[in-house]
Coordinates of N, CA and C in Angstrom, one line a residue:
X1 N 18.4 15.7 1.1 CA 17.7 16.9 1.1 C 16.9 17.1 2.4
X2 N 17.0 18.4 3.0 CA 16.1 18.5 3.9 C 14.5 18.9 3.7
X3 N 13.7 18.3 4.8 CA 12.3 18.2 4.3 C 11.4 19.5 4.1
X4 N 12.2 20.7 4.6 CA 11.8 22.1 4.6 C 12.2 22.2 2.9
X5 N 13.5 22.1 2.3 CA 14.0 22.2 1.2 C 13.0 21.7 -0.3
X6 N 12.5 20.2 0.6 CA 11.7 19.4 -0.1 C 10.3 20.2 -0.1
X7 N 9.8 20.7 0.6 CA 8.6 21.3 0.9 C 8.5 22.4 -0.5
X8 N 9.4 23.4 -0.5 CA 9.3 24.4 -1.4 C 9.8 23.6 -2.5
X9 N 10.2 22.9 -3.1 CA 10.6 22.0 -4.4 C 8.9 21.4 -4.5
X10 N 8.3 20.9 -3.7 CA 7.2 20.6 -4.0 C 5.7 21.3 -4.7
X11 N 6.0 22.6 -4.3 CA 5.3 24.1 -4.3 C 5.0 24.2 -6.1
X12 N 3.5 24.3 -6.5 CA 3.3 24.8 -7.6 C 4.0 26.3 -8.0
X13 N 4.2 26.6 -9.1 CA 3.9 28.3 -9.4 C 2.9 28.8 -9.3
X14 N 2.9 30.1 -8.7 CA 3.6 31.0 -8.2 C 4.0 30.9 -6.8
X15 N 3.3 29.9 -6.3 CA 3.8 29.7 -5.2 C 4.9 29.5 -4.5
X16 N 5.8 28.8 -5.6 CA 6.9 28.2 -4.8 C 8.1 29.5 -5.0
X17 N 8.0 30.4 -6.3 CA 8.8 31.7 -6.7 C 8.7 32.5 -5.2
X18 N 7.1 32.6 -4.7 CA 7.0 33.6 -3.9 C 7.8 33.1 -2.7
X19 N 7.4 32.0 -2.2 CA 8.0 30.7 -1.1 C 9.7 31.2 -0.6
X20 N 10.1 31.2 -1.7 CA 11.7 31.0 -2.0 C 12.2 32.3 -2.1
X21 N 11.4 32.8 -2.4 CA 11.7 34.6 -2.2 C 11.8 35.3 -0.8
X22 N 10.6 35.1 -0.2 CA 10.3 35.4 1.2 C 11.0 34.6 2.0
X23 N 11.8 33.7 1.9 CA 12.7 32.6 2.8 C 14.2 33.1 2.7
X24 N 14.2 33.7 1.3 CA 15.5 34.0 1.4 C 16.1 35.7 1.4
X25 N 14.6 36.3 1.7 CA 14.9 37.7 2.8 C 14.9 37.1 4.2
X26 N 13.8 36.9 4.5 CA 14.1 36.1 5.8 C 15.3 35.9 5.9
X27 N 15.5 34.3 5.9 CA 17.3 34.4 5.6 C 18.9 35.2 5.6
X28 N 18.4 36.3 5.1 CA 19.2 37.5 4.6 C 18.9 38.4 5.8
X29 N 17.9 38.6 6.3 CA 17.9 40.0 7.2 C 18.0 39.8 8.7
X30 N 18.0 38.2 8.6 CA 18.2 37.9 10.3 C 18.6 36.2 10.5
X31 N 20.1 36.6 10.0 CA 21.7 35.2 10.5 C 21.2 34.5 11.7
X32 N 20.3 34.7 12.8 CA 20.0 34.3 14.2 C 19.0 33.9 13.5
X33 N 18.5 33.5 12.4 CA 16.9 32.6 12.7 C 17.5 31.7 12.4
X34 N 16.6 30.4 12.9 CA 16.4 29.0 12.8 C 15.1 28.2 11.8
X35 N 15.3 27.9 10.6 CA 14.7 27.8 9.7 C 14.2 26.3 10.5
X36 N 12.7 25.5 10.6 CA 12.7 24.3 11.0 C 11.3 24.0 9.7
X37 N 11.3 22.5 9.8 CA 10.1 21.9 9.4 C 9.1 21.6 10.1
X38 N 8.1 22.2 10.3 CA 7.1 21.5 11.6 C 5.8 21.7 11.7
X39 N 4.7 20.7 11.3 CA 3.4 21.0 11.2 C 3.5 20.5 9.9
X40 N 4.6 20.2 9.0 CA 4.5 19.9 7.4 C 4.8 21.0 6.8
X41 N 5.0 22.1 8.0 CA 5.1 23.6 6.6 C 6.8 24.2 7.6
X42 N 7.2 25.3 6.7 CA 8.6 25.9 7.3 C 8.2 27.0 8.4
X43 N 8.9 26.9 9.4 CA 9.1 27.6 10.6 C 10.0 28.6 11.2
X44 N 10.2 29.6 11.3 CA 11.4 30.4 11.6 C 11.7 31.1 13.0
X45 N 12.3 30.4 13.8 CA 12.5 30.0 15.3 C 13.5 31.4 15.1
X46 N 12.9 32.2 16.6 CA 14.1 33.4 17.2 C 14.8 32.6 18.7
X47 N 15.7 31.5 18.9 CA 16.2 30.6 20.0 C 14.8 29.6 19.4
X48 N 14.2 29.3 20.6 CA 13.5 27.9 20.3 C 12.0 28.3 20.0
X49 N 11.6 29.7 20.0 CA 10.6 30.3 19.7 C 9.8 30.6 18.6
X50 N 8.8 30.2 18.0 CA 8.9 30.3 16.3 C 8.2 32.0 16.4
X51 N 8.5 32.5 14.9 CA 8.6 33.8 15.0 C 7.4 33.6 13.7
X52 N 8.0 33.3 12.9 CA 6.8 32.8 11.7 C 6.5 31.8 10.8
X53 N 5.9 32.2 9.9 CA 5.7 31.0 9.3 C 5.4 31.1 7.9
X54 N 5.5 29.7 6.7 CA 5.0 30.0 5.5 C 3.9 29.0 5.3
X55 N 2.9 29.5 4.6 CA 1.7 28.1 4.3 C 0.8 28.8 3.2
X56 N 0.7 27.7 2.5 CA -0.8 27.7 1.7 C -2.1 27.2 1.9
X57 N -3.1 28.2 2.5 CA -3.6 27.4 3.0 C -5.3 27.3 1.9
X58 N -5.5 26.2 2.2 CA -6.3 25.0 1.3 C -7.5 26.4 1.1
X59 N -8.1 26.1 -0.5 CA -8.8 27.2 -1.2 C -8.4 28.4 -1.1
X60 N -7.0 28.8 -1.0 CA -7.1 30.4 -1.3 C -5.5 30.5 -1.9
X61 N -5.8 31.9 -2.8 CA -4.6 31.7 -3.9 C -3.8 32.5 -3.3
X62 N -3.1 32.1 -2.4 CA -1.7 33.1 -2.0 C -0.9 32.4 -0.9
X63 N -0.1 32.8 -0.7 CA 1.2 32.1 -0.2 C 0.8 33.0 1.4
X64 N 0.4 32.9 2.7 CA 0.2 33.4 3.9 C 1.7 33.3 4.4
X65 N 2.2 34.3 4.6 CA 3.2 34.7 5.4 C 2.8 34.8 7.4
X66 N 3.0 34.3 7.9 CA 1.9 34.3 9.2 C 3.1 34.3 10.5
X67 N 2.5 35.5 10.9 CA 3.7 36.2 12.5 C 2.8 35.2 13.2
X68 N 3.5 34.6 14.2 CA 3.1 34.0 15.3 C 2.2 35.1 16.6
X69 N 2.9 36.2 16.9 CA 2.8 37.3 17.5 C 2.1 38.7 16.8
X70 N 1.6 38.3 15.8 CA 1.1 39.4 15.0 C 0.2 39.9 15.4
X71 N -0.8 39.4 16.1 CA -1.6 40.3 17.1 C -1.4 41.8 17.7
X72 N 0.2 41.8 18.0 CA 1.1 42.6 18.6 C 1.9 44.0 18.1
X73 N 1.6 43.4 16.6 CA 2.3 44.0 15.1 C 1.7 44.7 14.7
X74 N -0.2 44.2 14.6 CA -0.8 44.9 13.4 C -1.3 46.5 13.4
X75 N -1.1 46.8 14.8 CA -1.0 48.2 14.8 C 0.1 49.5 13.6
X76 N 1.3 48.8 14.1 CA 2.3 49.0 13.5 C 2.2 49.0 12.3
X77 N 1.8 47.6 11.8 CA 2.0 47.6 10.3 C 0.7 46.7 9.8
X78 N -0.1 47.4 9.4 CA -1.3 47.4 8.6 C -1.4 46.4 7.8
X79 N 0.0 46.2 7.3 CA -0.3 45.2 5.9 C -0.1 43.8 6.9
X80 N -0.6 43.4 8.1 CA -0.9 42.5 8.5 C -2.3 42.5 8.4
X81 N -2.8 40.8 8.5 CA -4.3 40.6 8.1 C -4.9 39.4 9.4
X82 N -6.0 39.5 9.4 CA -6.6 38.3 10.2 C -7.7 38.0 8.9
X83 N -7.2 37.4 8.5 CA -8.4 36.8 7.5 C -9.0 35.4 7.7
X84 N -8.5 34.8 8.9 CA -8.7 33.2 9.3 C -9.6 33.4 10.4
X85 N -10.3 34.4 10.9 CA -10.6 34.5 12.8 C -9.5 33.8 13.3
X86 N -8.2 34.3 13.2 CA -6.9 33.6 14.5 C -6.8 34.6 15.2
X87 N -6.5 34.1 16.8 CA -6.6 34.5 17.9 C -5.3 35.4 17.8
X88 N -4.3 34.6 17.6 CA -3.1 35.6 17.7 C -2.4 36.0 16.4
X89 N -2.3 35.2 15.8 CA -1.5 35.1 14.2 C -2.0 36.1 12.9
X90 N -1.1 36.8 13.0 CA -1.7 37.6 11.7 C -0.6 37.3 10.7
X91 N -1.4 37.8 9.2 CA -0.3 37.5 8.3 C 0.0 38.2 7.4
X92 N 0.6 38.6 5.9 CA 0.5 39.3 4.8 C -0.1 38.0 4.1
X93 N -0.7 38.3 2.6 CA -0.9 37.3 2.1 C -0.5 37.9 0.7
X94 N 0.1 37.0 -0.1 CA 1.3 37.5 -1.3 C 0.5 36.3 -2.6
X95 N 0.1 37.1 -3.5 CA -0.5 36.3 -4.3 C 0.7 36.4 -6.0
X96 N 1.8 37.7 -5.3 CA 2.6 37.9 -6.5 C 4.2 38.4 -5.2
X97 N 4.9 38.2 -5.9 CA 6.3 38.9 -5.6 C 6.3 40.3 -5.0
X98 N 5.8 40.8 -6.4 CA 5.2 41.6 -6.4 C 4.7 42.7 -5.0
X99 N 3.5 41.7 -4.9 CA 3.5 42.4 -3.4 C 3.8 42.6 -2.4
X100 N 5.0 42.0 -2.3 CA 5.7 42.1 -0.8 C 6.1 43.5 -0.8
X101 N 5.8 44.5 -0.3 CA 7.1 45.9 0.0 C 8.2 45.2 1.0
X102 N 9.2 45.0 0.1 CA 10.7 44.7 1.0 C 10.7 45.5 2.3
X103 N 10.9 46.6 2.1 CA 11.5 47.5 3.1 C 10.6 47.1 4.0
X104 N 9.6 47.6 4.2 CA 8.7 47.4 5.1 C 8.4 46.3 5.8
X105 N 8.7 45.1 4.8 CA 8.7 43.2 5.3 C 9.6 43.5 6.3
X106 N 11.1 43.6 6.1 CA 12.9 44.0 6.7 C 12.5 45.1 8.0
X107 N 11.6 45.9 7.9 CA 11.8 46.2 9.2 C 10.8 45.5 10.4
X108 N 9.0 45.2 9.7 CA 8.5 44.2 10.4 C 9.4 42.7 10.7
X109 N 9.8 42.4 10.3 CA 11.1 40.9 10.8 C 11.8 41.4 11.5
X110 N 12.7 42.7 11.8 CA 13.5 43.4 12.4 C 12.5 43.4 13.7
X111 N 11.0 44.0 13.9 CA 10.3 44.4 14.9 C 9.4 43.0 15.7
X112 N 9.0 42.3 14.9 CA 8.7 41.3 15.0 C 10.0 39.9 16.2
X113 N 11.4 40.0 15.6 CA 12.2 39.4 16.7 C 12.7 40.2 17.7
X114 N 12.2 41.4 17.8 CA 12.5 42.1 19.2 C 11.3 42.1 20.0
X115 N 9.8 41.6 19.1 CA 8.9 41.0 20.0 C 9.1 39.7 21.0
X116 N 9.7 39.0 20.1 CA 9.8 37.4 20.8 C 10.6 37.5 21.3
X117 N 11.7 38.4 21.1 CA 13.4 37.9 22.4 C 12.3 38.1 23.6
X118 N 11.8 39.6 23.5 CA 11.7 40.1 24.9 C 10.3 38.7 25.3
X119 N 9.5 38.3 25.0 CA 8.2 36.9 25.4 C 9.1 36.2 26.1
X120 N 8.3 35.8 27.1 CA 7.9 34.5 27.5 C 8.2 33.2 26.9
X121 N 6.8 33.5 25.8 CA 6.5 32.2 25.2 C 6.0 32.7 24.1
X122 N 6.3 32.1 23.1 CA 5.7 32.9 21.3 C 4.0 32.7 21.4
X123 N 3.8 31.5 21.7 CA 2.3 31.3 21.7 C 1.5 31.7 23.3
X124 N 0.8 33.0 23.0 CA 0.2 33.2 24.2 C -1.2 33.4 24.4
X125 N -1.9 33.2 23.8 CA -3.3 32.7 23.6 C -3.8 31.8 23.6

């Protein structure tokens, strides 16, 4: 089993429903990403670039969906958040299925990897 695979098998409820949900639009809406394990959490590389990411992070009840480049995004699309003070990384945060609007996820991921092809470097801060 791979350790990304193992990661969401590890995942309490609701967490891991939401996890496995959002992995496998991801998955579905862009054949060119690169699913990786790295930092301990899953990673979704556009070439060797990571584009985003999934994590729970310690005391707070929701699954952070987190653009590497979101800084870039949140104009566009509002339902990005800085709820951490991060310099670059913005994210949705999904405490149900529920709240993801698909459509809107499908075209930020769409807008989001025509950020990074065109970068440098994903991390630029």
């Amino acid at each position: 089993m791979k350790p990304v695979d193992e990661y969401f098998i590890n995942q309490k409820e609701p967490y891991q429903s939401i996890m496995l949900y959002v992995r496998s639009v991801i998955l579905s809406t862009l054949p060119e990403v690169t699913e990786r394990y790295s930092y301990r959490i899953p990673f979704y590389n556009i070439g060797k670039k990571p584009m985003l990411y999934l994590n729970i992070l310690k005391g707070k009840d929701y699954v952070d969906v987190a653009f590497v480049q979101g800084i870039l995004l949140e104009k566009e699309f509002p339902v990005l958040k800085n709820d951490n003070k991060r310099k670059q990384v913005r994210s949705i945060q999904l405490k149900s299925i529920e709240d993801l609007d698909h459509e809107n996820f499908v075209q930020l991921l769409y807008t989001a990897t025509e950020q990074i092809k065109k970068s440098k470097k994903a991390w630029f801060i």
